[in-house]
Tab-separated table of N, CA and C in Angstrom:
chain	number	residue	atom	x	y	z
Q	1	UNK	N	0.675	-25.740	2.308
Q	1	UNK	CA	1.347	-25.487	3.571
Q	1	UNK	C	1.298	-23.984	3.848
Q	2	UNK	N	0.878	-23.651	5.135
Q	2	UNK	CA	0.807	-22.089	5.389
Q	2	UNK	C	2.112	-22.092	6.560
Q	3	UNK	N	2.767	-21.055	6.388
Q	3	UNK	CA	3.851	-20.901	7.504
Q	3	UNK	C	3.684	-19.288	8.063
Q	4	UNK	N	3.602	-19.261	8.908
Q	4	UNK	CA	3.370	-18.368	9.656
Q	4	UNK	C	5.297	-17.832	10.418
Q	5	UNK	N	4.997	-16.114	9.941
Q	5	UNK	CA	6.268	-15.604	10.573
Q	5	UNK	C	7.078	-16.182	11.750
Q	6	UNK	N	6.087	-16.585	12.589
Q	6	UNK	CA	7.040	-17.357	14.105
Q	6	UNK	C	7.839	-18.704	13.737
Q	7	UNK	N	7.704	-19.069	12.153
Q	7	UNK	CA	8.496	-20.299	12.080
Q	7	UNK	C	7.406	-21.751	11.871
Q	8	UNK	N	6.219	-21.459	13.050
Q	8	UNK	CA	5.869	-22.878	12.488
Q	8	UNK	C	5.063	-22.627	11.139
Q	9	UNK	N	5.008	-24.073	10.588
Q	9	UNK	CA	3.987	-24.255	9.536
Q	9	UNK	C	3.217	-25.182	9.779
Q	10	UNK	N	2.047	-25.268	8.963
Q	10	UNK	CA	0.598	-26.594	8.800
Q	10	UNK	C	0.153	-26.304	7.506
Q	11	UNK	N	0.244	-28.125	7.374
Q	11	UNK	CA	0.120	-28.649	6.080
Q	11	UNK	C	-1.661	-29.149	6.236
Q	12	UNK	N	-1.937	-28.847	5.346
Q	12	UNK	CA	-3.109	-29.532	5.259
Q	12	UNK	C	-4.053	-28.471	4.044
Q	13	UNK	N	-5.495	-28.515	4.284
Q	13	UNK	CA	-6.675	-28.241	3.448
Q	13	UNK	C	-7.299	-26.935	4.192
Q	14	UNK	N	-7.413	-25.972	3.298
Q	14	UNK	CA	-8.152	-24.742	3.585
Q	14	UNK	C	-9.425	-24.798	3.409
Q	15	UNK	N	-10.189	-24.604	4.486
Q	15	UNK	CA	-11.382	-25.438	4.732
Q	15	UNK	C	-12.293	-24.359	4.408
Q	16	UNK	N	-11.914	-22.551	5.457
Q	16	UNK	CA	-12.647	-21.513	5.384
Q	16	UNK	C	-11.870	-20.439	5.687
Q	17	UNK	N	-12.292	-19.232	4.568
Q	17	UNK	CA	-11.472	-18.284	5.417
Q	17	UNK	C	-12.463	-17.047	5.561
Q	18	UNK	N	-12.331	-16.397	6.429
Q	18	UNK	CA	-13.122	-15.501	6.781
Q	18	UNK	C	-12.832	-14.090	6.951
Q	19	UNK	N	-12.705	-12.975	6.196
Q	19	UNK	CA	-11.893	-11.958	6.703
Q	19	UNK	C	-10.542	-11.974	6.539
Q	20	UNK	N	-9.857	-12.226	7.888
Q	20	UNK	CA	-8.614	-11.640	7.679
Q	20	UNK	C	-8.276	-13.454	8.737
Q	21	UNK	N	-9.057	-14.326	9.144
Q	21	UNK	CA	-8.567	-15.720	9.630
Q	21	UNK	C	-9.040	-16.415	8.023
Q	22	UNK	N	-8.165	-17.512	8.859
Q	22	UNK	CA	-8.138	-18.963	7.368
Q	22	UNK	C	-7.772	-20.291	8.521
Q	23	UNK	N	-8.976	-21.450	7.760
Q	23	UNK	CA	-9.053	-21.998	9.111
Q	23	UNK	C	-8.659	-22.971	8.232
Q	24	UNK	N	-7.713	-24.417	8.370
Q	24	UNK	CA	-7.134	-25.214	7.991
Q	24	UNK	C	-7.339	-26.525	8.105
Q	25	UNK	N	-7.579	-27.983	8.169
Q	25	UNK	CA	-7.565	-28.898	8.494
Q	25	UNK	C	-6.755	-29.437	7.882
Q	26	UNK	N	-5.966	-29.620	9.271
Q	26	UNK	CA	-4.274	-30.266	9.079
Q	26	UNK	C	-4.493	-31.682	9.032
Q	27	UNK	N	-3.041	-31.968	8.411
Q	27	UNK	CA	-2.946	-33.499	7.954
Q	27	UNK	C	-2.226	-33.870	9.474
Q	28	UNK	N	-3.426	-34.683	10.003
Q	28	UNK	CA	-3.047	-35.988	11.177
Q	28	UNK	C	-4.285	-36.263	11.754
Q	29	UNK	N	-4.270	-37.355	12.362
Q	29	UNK	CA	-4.761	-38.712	12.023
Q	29	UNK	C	-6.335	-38.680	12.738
Q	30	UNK	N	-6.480	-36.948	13.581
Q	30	UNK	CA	-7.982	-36.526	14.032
Q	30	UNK	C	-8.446	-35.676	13.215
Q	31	UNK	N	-7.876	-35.124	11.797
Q	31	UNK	CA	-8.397	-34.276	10.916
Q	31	UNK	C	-9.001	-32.777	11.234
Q	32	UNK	N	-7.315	-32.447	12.554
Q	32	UNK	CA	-7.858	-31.277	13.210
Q	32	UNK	C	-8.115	-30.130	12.596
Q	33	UNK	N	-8.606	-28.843	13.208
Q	33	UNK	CA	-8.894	-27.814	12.250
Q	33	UNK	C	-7.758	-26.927	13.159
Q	34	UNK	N	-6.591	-25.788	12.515
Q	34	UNK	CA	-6.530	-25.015	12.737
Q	34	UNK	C	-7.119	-23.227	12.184
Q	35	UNK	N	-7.062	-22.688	13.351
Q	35	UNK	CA	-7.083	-21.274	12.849
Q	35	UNK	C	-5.801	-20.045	12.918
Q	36	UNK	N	-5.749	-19.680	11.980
Q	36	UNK	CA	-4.797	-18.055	11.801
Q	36	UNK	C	-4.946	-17.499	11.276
Q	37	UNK	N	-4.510	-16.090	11.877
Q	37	UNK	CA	-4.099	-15.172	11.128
Q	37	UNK	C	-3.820	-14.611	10.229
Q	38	UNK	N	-4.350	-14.220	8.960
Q	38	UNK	CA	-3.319	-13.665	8.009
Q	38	UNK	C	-2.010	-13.006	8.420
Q	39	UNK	N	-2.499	-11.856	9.393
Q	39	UNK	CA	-1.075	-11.532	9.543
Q	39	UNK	C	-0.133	-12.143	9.982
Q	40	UNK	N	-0.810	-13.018	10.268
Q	40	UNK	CA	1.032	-13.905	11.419
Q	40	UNK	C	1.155	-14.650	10.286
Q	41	UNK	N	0.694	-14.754	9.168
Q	41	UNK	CA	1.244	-15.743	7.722
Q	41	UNK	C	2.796	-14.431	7.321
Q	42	UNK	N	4.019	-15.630	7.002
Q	42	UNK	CA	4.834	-15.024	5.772
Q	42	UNK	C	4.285	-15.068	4.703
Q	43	UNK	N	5.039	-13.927	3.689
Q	43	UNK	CA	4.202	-13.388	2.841
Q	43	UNK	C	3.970	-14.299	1.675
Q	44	UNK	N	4.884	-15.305	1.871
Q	44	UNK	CA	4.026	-16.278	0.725
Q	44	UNK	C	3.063	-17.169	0.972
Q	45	UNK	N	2.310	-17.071	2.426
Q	45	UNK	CA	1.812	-17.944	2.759
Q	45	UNK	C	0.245	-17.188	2.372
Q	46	UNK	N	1.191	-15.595	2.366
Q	46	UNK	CA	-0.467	-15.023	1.960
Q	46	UNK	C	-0.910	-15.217	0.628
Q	47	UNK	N	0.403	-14.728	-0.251
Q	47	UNK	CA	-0.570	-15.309	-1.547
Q	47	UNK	C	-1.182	-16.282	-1.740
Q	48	UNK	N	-0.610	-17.582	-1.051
Q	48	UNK	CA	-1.384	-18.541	-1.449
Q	48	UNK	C	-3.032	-18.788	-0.725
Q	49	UNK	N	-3.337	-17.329	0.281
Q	49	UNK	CA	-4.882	-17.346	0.848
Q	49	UNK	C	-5.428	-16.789	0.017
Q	50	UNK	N	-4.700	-15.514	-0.800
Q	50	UNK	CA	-5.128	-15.243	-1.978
Q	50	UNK	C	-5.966	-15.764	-2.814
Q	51	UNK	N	-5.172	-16.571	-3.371
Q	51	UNK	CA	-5.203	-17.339	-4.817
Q	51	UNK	C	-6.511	-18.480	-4.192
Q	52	UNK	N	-6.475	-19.216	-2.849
Q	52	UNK	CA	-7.648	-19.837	-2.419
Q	52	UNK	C	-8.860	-18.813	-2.812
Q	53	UNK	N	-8.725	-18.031	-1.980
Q	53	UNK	CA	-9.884	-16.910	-2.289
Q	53	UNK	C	-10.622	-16.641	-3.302
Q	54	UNK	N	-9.419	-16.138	-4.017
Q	54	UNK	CA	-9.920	-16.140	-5.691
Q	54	UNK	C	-10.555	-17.369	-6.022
Q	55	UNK	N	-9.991	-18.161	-5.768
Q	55	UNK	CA	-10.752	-19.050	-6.530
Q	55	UNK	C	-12.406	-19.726	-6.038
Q	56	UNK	N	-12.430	-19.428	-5.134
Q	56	UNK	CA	-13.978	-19.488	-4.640
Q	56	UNK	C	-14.764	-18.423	-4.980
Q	57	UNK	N	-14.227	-17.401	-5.688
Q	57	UNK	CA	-15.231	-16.199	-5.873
Q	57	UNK	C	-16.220	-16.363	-6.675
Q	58	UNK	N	-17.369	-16.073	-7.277
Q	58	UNK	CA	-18.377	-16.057	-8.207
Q	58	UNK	C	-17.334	-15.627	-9.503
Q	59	UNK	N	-17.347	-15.767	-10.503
Q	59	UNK	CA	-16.477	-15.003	-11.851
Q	59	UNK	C	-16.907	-14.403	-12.242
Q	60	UNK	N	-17.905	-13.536	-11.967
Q	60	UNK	CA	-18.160	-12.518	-12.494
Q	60	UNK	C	-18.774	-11.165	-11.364
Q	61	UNK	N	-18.474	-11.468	-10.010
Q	61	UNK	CA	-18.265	-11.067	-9.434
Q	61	UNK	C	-17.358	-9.567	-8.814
Q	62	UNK	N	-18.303	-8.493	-9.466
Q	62	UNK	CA	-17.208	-7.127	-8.960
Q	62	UNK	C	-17.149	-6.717	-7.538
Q	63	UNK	N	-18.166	-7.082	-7.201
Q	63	UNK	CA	-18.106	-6.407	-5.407
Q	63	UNK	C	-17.388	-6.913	-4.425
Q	64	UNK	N	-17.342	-8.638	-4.491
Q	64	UNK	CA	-16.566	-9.286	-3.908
Q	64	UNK	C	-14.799	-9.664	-4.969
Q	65	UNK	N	-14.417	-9.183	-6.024
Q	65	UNK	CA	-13.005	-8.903	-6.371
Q	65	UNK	C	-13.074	-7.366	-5.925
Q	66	UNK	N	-13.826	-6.377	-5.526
Q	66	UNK	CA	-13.428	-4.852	-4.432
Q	66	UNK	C	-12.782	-5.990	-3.312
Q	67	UNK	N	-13.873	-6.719	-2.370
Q	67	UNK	CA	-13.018	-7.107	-1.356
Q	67	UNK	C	-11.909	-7.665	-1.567
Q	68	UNK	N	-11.770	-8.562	-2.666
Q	68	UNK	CA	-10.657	-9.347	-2.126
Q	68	UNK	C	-9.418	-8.286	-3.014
Q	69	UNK	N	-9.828	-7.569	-3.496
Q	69	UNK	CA	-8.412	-5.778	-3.538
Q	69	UNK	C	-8.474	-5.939	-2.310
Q	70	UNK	N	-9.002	-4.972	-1.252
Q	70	UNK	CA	-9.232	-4.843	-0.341
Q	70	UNK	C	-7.959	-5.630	0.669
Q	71	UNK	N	-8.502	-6.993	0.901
Q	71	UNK	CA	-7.796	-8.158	1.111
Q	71	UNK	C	-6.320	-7.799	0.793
Q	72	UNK	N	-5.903	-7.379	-0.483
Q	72	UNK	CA	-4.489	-7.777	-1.254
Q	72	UNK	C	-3.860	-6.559	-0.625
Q	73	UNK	N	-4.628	-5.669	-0.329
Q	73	UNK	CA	-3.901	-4.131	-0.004
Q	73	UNK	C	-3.108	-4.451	1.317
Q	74	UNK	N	-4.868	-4.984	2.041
Q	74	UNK	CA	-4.146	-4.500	3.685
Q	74	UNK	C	-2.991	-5.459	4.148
Q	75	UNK	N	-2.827	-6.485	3.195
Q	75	UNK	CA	-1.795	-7.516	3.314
Q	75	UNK	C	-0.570	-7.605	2.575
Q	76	UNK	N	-0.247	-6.469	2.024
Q	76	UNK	CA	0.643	-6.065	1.203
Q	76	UNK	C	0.925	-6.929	0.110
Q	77	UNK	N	0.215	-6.999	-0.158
Q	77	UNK	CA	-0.096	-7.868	-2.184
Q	77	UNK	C	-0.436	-7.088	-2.860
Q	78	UNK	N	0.529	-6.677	-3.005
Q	78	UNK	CA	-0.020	-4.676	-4.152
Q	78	UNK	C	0.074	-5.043	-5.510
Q	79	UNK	N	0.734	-6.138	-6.138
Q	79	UNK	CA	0.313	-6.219	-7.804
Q	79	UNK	C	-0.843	-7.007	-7.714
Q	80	UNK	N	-1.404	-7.922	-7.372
Q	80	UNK	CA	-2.572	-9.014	-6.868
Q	80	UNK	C	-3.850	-7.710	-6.811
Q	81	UNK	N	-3.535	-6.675	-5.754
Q	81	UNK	CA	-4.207	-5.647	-5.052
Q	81	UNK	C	-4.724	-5.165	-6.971
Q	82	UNK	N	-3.890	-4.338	-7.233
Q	82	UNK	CA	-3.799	-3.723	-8.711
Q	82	UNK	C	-4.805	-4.381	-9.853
Q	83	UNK	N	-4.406	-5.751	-9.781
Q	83	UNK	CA	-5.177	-6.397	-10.728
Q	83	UNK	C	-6.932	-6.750	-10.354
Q	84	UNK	N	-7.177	-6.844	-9.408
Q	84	UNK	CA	-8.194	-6.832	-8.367
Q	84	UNK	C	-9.062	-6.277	-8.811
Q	85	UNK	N	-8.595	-5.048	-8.278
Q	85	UNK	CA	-9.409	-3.413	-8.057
Q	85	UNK	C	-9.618	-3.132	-9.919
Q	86	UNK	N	-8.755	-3.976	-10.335
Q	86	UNK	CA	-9.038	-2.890	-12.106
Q	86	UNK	C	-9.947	-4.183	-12.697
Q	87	UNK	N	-9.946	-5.461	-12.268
Q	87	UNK	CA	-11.321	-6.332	-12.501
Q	87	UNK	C	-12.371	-6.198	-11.910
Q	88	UNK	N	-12.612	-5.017	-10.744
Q	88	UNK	CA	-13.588	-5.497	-10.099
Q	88	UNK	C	-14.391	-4.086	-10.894
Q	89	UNK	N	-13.643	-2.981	-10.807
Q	89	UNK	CA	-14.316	-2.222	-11.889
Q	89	UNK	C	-14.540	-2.210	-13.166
Q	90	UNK	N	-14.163	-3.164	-13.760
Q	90	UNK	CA	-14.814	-3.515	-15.117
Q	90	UNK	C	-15.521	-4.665	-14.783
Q	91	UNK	N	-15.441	-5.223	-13.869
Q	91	UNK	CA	-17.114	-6.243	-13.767
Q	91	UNK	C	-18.346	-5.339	-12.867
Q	92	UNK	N	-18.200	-4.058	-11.975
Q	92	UNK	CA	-18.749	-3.357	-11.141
Q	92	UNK	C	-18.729	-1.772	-11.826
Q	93	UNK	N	-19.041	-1.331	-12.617
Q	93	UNK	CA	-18.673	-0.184	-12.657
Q	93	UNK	C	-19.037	0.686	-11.486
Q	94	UNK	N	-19.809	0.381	-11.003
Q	94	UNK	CA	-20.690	1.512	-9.586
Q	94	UNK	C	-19.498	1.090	-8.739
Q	95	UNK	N	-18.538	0.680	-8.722
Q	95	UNK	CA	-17.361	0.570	-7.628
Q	95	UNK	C	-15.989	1.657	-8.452
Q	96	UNK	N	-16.348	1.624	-9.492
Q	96	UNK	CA	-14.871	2.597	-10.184
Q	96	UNK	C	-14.359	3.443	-9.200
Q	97	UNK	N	-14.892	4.072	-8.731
Q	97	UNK	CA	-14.406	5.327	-7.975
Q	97	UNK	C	-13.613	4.923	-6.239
Q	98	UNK	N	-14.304	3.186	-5.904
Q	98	UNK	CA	-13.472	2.896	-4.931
Q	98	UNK	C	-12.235	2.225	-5.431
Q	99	UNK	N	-12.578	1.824	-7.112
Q	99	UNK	CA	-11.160	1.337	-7.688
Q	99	UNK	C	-10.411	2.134	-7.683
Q	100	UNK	N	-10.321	3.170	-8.056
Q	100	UNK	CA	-10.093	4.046	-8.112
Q	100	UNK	C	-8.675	4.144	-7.123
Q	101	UNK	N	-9.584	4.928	-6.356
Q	101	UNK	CA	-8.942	5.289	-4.371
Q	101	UNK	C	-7.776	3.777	-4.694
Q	102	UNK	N	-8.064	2.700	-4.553
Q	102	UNK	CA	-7.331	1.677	-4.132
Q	102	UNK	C	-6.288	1.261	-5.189
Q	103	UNK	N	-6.335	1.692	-6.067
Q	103	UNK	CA	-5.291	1.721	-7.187
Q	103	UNK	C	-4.305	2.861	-6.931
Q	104	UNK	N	-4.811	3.933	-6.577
Q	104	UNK	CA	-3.744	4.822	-6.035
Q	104	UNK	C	-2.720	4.771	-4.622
Q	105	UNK	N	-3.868	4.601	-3.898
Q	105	UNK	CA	-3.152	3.632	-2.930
Q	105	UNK	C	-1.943	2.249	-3.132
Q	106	UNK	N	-2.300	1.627	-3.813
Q	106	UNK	CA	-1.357	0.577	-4.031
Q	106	UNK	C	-0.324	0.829	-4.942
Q	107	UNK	N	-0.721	1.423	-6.037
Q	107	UNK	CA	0.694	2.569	-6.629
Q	107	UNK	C	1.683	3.342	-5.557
Q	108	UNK	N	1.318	3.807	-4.786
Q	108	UNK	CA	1.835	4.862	-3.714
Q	108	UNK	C	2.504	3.658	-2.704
Q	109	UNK	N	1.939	2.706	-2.481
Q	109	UNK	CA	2.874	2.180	-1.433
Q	109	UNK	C	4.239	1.426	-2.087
Q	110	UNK	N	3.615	0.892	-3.670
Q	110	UNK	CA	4.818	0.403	-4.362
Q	110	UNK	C	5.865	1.654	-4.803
Q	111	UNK	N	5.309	2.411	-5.239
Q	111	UNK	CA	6.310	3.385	-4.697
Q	111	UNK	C	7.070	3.842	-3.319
Q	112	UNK	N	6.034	4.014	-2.386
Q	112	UNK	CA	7.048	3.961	-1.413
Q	112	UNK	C	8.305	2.907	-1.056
Q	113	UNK	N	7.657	1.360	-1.487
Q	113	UNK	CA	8.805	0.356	-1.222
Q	113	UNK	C	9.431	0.534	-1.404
Q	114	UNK	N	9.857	1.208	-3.382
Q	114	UNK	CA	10.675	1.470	-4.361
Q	114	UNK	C	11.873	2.386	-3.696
Q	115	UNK	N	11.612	3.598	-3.069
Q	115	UNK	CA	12.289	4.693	-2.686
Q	115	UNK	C	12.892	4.292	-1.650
Q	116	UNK	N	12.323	3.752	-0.560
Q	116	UNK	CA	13.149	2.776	0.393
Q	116	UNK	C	14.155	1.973	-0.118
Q	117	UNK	N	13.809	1.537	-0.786
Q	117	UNK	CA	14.992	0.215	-1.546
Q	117	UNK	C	16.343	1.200	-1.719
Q	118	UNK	N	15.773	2.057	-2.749
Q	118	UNK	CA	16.870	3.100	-3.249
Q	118	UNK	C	17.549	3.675	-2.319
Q	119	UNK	N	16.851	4.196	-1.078
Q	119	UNK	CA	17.759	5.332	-0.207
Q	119	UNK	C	18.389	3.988	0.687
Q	120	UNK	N	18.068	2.795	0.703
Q	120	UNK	CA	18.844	1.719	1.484
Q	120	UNK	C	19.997	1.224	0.672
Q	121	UNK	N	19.884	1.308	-0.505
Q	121	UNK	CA	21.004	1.309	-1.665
Q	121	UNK	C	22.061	2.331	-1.315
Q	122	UNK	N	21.579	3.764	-1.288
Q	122	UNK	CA	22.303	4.890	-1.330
Q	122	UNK	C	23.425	5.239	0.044
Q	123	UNK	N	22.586	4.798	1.357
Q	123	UNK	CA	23.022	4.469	2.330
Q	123	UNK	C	24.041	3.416	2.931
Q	124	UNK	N	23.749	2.495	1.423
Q	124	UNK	CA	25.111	1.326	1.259
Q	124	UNK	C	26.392	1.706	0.620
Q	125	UNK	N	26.092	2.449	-0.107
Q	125	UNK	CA	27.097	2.663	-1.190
Q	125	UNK	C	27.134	2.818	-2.177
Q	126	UNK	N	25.771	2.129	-2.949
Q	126	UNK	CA	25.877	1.366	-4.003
Q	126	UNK	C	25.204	2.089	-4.974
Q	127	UNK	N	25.608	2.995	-5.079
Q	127	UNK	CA	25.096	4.643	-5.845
Q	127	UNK	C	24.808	4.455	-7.319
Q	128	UNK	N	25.256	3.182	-8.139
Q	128	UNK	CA	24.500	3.625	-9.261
Q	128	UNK	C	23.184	2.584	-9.142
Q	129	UNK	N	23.239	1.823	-7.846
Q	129	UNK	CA	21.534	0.610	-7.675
Q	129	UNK	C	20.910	1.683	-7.239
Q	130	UNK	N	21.208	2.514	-6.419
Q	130	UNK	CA	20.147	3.498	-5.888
Q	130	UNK	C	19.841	4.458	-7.045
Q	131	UNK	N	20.806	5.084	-7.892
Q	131	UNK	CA	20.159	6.266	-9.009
Q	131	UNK	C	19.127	5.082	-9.688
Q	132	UNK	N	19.484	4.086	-10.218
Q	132	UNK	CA	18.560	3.162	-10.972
Q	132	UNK	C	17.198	3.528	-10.629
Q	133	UNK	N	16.859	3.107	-8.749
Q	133	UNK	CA	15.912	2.574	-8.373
Q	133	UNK	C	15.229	4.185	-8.413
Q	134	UNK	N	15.827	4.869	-7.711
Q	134	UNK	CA	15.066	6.341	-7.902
Q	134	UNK	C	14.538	6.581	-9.398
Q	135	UNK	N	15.249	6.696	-10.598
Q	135	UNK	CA	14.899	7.165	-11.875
Q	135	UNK	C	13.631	5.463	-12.086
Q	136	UNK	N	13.581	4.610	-11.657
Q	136	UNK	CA	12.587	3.756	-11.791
Q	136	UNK	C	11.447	4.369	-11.582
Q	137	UNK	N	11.282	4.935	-9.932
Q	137	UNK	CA	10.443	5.407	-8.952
Q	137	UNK	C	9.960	6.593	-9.799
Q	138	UNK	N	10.416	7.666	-10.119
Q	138	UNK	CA	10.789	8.952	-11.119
Q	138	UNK	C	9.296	8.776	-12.473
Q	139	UNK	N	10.033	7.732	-13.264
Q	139	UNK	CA	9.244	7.138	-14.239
Q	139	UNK	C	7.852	6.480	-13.813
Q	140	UNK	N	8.171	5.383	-13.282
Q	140	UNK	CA	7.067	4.505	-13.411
Q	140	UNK	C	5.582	5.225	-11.985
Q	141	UNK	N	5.730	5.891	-11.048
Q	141	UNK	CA	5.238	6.457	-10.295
Q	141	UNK	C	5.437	8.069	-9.913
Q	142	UNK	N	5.230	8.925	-11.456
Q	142	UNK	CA	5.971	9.976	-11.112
Q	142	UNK	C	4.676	11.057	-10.151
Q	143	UNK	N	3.735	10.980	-9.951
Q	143	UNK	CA	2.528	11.305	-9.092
Q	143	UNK	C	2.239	11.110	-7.468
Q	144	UNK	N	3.685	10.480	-7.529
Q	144	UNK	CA	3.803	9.545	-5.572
Q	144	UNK	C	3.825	10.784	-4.861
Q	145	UNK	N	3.874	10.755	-3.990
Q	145	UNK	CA	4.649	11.677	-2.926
Q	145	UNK	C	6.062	10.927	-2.596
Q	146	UNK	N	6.122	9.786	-3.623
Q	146	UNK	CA	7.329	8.996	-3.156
Q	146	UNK	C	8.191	9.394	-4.227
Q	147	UNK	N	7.718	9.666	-5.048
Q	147	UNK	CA	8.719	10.411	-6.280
Q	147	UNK	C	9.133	11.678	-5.955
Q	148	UNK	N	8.496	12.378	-5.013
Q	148	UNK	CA	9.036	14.001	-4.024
Q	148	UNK	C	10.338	13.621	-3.419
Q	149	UNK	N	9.838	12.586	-2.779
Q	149	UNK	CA	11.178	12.393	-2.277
Q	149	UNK	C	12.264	12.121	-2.588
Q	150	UNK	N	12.275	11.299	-3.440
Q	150	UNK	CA	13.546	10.842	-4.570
Q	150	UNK	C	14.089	11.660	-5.628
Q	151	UNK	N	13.372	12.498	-5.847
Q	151	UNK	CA	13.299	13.697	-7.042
Q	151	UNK	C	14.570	14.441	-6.759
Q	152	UNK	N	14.645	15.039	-5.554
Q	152	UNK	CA	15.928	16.006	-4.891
Q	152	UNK	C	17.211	15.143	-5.053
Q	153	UNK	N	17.157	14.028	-4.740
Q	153	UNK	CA	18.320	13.000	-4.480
Q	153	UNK	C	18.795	12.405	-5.815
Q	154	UNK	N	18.275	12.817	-6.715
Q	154	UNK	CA	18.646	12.213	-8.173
Q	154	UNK	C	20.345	12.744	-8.686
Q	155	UNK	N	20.047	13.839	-8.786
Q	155	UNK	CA	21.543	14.832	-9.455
Q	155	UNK	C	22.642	14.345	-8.389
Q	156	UNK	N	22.400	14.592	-7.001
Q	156	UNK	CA	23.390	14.233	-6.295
Q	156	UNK	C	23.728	12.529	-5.979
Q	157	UNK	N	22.626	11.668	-6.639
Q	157	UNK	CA	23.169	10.556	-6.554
Q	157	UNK	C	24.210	10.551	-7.600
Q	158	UNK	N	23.719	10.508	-8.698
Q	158	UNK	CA	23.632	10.606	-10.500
Q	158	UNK	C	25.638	11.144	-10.169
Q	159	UNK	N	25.777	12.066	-9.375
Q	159	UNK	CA	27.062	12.654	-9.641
Q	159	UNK	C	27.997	11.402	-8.665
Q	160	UNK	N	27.525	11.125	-7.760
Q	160	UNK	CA	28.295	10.451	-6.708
Q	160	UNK	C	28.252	8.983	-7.379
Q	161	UNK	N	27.763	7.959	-8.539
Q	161	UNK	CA	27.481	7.256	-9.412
Q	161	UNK	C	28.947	7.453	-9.956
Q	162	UNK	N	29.031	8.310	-10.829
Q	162	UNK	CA	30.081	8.780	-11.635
Q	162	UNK	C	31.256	9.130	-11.039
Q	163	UNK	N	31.576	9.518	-9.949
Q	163	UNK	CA	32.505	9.383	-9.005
Q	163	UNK	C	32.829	8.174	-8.626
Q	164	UNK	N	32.203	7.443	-8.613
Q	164	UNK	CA	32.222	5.621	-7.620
Q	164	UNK	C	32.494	5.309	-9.161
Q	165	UNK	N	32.086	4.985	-10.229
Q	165	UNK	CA	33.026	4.502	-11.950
Q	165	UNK	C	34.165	5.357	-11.684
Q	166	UNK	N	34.701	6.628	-12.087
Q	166	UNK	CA	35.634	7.135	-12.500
Q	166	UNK	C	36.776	6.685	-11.264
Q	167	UNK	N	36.253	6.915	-10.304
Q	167	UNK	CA	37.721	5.923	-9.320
Q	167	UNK	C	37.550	4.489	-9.578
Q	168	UNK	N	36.775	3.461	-9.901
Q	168	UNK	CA	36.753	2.077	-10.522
Q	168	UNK	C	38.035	2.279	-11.314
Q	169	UNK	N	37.531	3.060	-12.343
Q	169	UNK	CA	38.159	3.377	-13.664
Q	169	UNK	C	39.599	3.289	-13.663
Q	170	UNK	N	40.032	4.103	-12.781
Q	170	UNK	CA	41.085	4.726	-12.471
Q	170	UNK	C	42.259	3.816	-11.659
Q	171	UNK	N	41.539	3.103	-10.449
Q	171	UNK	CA	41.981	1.636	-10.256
Q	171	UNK	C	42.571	0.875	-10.805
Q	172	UNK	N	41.280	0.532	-11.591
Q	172	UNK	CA	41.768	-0.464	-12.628
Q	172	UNK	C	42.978	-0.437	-13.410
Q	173	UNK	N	43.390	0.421	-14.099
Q	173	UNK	CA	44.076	0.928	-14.633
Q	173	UNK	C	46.135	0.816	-13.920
């Protein structure tokens, strides 16, 4: 079943996909074909064009796992994207260097998610989910330009954390 952001869905058999359409033949009783969008798919509707994809590929195939990175990036499937790009250069080595590019890229946007999350945390209240998510961001992507950003905001979360316990604390009590 593919469901597309506007709500509807279609059930049926992924017949072809091409690019960035995936054409369907839905279950009823003329064995029609639809076509869409990736983008108008919710996002689980993409993995599962994904995972079709993949699985029609040649297996040993590096040029076409570049595309279907490619594929995972511009559709925001950044661990899918990750794993992709680092198979397609060990089955392609003459592509390393676009693995490369696209591994950094997809690091950088999961970082960016990351820092969003956090400053939407921080903006809630919820000052020790946001120090978390920053010192995550910090660690696991410390090369982002998304770790620049979070970098400044650490000490002054980190203190306002400990302020939000010590009045808990104090409450409680």
């Amino acid at each position: 079943e593919l469901r597309l952001s506007s709500g509807q869905s279609f059930r049926g058999e992924v017949v072809r996909i091409v690019d960035e359409k995936v054409d369907l033949r839905i279950d009823d009783a003329a064995g029609s074909v639809v076509s869409v969008w990736v983008a108008d798919l919710e996002p689980i509707s993409r993995v599962l064009v994904y995972r079709c994809r993949k699985e029609r590929l040649p297996e040993k195939d590096g040029r076409e796992r570049l595309r279907l990175a490619r594929f995972c990036l511009n559709f925001g499937l950044l661990l899918e994207a990750l794993s992709e790009f680092r198979a397609a250069a060990e089955l392609a080595p003459s592509t390393a260097e676009d693995c490369r590019r696209g591994i950094a890229e997809a690091r950088s946007r999961m970082a960016d998610q990351m820092a969003a999350e956090g400053i939407e945390r921080l903006e809630a209240g919820d000052f020790a989910r946001a120090l978390e998510i920053f010192e995550r961001t910090l660690d696991g992507y410390p090369d982002t330009a998304a770790a620049g950003r979070v970098r400044p905001l650490v000490e002054a979360t980190r203190e306002r954390a400990d302020a939000a316990r010590a009045a808990a604390a104090r409450a409680a009590v």
